[in-house]
Tab-separated table of N, CA, C and O in Angstrom:
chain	number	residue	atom	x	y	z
A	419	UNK	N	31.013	-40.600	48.849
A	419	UNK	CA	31.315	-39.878	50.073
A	419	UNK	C	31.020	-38.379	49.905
A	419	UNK	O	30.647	-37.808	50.929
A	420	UNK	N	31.115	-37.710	48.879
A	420	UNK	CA	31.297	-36.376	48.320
A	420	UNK	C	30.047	-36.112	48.869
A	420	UNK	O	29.922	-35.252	49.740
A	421	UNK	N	28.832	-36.953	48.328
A	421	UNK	CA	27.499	-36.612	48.174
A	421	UNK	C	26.910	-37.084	49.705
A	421	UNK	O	25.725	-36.784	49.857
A	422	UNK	N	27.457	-37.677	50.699
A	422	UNK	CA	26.816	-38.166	51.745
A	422	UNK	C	27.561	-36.565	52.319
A	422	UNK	O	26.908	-36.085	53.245
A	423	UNK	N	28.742	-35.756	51.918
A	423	UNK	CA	29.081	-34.500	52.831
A	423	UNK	C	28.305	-33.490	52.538
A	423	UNK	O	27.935	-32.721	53.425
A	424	UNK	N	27.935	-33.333	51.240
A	424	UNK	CA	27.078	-32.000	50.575
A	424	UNK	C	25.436	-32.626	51.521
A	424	UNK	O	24.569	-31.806	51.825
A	425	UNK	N	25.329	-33.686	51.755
A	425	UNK	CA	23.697	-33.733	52.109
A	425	UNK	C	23.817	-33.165	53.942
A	425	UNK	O	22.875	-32.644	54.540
A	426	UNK	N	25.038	-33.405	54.481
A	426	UNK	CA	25.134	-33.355	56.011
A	426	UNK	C	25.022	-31.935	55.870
A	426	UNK	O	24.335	-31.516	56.801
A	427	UNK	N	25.494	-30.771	54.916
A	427	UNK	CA	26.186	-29.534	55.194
A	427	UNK	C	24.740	-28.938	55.049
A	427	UNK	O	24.502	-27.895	55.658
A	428	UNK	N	23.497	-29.675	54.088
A	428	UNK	CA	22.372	-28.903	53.491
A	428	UNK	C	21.717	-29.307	55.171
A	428	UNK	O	22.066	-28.380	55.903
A	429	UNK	N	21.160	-30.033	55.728
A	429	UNK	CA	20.738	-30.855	56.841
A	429	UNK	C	21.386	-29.783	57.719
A	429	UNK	O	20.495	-29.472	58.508
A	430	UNK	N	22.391	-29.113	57.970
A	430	UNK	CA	23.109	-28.446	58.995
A	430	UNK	C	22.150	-27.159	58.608
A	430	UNK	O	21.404	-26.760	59.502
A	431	UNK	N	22.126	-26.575	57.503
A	431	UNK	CA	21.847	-25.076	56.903
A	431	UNK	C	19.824	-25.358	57.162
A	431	UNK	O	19.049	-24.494	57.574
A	432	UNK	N	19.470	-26.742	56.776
A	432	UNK	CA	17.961	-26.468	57.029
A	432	UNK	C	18.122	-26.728	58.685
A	432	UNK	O	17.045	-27.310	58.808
A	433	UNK	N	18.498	-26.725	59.608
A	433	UNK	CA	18.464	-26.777	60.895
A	433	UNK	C	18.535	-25.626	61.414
A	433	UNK	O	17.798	-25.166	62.286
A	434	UNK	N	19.915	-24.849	60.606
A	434	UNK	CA	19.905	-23.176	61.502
A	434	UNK	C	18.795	-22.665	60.818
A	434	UNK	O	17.870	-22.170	61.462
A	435	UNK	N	18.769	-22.717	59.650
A	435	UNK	CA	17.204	-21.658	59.025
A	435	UNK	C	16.090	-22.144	59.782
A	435	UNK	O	15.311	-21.258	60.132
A	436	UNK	N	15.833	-23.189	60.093
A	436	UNK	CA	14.471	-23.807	61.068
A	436	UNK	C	14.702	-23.249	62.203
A	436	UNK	O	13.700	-22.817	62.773
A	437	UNK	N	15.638	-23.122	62.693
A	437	UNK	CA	15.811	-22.912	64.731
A	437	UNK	C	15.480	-21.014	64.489
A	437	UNK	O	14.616	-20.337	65.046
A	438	UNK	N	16.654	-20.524	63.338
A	438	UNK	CA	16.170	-19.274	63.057
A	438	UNK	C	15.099	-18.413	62.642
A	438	UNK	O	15.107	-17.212	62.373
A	439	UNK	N	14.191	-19.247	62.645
A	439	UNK	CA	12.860	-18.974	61.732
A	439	UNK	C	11.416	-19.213	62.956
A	439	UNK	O	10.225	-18.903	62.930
A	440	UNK	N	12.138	-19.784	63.753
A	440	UNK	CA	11.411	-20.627	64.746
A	440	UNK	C	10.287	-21.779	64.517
A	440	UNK	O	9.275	-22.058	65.159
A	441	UNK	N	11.003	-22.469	63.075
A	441	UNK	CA	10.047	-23.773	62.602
A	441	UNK	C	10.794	-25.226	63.414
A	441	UNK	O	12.007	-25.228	63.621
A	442	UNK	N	10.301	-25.893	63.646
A	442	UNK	CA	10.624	-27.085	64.885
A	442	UNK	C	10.136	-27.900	63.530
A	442	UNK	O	9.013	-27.952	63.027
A	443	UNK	N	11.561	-28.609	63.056
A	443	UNK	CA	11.962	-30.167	61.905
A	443	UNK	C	11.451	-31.060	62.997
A	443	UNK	O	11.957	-31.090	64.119
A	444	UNK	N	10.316	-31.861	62.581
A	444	UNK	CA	9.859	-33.258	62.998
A	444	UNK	C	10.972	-34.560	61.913
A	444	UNK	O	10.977	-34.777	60.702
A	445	UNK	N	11.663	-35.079	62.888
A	445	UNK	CA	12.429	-36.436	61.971
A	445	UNK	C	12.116	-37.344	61.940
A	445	UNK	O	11.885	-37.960	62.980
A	446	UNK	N	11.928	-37.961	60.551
A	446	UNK	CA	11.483	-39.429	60.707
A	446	UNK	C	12.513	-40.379	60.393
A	446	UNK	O	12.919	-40.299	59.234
A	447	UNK	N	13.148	-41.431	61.258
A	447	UNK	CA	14.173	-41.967	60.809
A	447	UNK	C	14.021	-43.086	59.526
A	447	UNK	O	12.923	-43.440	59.098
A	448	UNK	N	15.421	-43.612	58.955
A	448	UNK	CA	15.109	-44.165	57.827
A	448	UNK	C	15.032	-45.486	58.044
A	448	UNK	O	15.649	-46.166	57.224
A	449	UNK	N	14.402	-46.122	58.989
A	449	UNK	CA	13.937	-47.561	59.341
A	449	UNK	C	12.947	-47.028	59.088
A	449	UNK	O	12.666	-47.090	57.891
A	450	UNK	N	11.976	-46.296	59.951
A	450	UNK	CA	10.548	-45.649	60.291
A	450	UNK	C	9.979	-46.593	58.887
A	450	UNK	O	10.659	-47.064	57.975
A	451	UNK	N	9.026	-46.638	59.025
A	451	UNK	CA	7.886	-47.293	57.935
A	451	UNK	C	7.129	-45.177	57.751
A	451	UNK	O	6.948	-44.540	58.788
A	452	UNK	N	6.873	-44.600	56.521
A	452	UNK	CA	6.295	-43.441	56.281
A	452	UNK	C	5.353	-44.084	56.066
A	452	UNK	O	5.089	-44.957	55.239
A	453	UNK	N	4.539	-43.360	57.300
A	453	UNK	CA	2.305	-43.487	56.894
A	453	UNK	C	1.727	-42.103	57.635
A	453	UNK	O	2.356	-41.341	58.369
A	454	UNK	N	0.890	-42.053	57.383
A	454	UNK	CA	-0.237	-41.127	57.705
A	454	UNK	C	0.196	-40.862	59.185
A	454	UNK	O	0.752	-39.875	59.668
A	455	UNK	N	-0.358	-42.420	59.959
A	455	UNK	CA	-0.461	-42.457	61.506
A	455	UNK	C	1.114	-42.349	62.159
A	455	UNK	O	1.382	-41.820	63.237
A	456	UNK	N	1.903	-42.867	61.400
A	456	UNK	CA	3.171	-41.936	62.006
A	456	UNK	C	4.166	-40.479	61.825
A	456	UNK	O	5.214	-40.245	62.427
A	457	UNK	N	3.529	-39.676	60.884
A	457	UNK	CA	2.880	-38.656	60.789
A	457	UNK	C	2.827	-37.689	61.841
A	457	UNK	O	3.600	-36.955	62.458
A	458	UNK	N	1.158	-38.084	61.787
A	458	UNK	CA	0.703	-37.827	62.881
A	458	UNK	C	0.960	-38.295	64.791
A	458	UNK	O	0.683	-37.628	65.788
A	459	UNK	N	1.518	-39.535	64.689
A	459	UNK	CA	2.010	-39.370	66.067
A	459	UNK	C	3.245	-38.616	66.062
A	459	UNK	O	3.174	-37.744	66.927
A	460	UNK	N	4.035	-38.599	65.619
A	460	UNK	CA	5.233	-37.475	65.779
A	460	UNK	C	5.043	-36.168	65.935
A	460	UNK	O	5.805	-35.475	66.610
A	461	UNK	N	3.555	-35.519	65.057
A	461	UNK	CA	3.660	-34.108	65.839
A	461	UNK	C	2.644	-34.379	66.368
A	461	UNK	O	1.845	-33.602	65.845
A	462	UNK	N	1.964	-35.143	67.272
A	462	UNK	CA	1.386	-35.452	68.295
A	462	UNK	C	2.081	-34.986	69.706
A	462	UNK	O	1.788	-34.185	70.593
A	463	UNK	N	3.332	-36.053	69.410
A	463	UNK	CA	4.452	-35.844	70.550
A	463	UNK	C	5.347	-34.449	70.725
A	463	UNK	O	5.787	-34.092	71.818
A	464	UNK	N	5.550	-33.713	69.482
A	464	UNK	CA	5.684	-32.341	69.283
A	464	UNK	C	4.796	-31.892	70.321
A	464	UNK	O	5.229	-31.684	71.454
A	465	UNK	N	3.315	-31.691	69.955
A	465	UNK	CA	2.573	-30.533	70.688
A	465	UNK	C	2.520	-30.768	71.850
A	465	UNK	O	2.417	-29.809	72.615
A	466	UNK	N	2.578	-32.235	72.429
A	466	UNK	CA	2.213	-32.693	73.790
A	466	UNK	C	3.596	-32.289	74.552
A	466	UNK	O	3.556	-32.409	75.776
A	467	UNK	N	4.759	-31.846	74.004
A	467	UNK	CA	5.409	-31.263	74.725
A	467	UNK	C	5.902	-30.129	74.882
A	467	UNK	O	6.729	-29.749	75.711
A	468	UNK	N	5.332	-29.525	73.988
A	468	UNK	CA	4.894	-27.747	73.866
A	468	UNK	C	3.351	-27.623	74.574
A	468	UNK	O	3.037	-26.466	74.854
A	469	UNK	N	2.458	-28.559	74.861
A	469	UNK	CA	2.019	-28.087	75.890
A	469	UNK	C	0.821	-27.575	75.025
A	469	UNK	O	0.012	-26.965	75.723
A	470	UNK	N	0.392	-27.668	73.379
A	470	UNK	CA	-0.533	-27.564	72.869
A	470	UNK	C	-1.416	-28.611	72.937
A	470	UNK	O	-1.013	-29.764	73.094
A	471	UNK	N	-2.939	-28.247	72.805
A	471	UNK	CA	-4.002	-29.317	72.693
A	471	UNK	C	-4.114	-29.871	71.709
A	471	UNK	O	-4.117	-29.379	70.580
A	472	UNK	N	-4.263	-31.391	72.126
A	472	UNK	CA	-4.331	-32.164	71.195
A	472	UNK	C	-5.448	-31.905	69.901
A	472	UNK	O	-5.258	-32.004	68.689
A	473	UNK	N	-6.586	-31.564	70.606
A	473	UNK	CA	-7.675	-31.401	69.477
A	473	UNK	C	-7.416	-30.465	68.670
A	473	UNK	O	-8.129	-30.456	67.667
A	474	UNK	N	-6.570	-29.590	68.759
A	474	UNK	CA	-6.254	-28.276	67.888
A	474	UNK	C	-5.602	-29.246	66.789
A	474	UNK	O	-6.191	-29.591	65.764
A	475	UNK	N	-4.595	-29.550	67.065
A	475	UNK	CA	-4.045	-30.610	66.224
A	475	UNK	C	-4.924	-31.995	65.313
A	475	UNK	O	-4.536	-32.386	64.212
A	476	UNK	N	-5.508	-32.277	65.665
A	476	UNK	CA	-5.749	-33.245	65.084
A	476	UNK	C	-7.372	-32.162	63.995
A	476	UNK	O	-7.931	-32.766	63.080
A	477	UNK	N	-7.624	-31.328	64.194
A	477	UNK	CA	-8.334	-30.338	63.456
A	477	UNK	C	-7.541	-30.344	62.098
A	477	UNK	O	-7.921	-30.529	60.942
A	478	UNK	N	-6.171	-30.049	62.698
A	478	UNK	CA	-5.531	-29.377	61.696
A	478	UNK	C	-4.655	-30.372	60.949
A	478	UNK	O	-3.964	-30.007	59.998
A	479	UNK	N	-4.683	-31.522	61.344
A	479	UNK	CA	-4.132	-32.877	60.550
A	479	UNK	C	-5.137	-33.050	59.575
A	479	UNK	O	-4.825	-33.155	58.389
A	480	UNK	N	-6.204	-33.088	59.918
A	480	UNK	CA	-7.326	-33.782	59.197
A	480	UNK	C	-7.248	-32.633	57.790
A	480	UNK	O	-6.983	-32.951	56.630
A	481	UNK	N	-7.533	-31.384	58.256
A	481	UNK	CA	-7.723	-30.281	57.344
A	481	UNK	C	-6.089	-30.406	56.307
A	481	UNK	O	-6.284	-30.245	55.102
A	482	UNK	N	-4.714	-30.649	56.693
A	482	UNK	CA	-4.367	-30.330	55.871
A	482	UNK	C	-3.513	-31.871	55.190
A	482	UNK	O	-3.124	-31.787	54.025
A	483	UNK	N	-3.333	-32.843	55.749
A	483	UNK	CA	-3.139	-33.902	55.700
A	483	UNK	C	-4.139	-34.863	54.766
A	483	UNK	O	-3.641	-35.783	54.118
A	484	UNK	N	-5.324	-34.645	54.738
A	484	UNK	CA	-6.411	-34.799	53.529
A	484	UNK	C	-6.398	-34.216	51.967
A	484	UNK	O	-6.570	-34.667	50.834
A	485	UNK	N	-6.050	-32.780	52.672
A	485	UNK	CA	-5.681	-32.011	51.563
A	485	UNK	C	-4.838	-32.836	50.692
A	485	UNK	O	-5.288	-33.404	49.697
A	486	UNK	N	-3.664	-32.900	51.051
A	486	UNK	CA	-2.341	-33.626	50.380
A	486	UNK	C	-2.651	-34.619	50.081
A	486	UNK	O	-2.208	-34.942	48.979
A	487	UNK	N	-3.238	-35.318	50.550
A	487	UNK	CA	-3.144	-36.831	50.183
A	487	UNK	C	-3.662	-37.071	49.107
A	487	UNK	O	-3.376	-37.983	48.331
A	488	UNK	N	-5.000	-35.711	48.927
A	488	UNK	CA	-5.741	-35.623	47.872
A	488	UNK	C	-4.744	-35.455	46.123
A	488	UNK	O	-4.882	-35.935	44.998
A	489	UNK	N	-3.826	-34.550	46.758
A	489	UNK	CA	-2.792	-34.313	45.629
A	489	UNK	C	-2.043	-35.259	44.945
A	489	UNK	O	-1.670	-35.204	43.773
A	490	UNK	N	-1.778	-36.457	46.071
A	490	UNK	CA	-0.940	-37.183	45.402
A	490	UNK	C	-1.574	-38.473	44.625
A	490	UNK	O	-0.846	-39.215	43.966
């Protein structure tokens, strides 16, 4: 229990530093299957409701999402 309160309090502190910083946390829940393409549809749905173009985005998936993948 100790350790499920210390993870809620860190989760609270990266939320105000994100809102304060003006970085927007994309969540992936812990059913979610983690891949590439869901990923990428999540800040898909980000930009499409900020009203950014899609192609800017997917420029910039490719460019840095390759990158990484390369790393691991």
């Amino acid at each position: 229990k100790e350790h499920y309160e210390r993870q809620v309090e860190r989760d609270k502190l990266k939320m105000e530093l994100s809102e304060a910083n003006g970085v927007k946390l994309i969540y992936i829940n812990y059913w979610e299957d983690i891949s590439l393409d869901l990923i990428k549809n999540k800040v898909a749905e980000e930009y499409k409701k900020r009203g950014i173009s899609i192609y800017l985005l997917n420029d910039l998936i490719n460019k840095y999402i390759d990158k990484y993948v390369s790393l691991v």
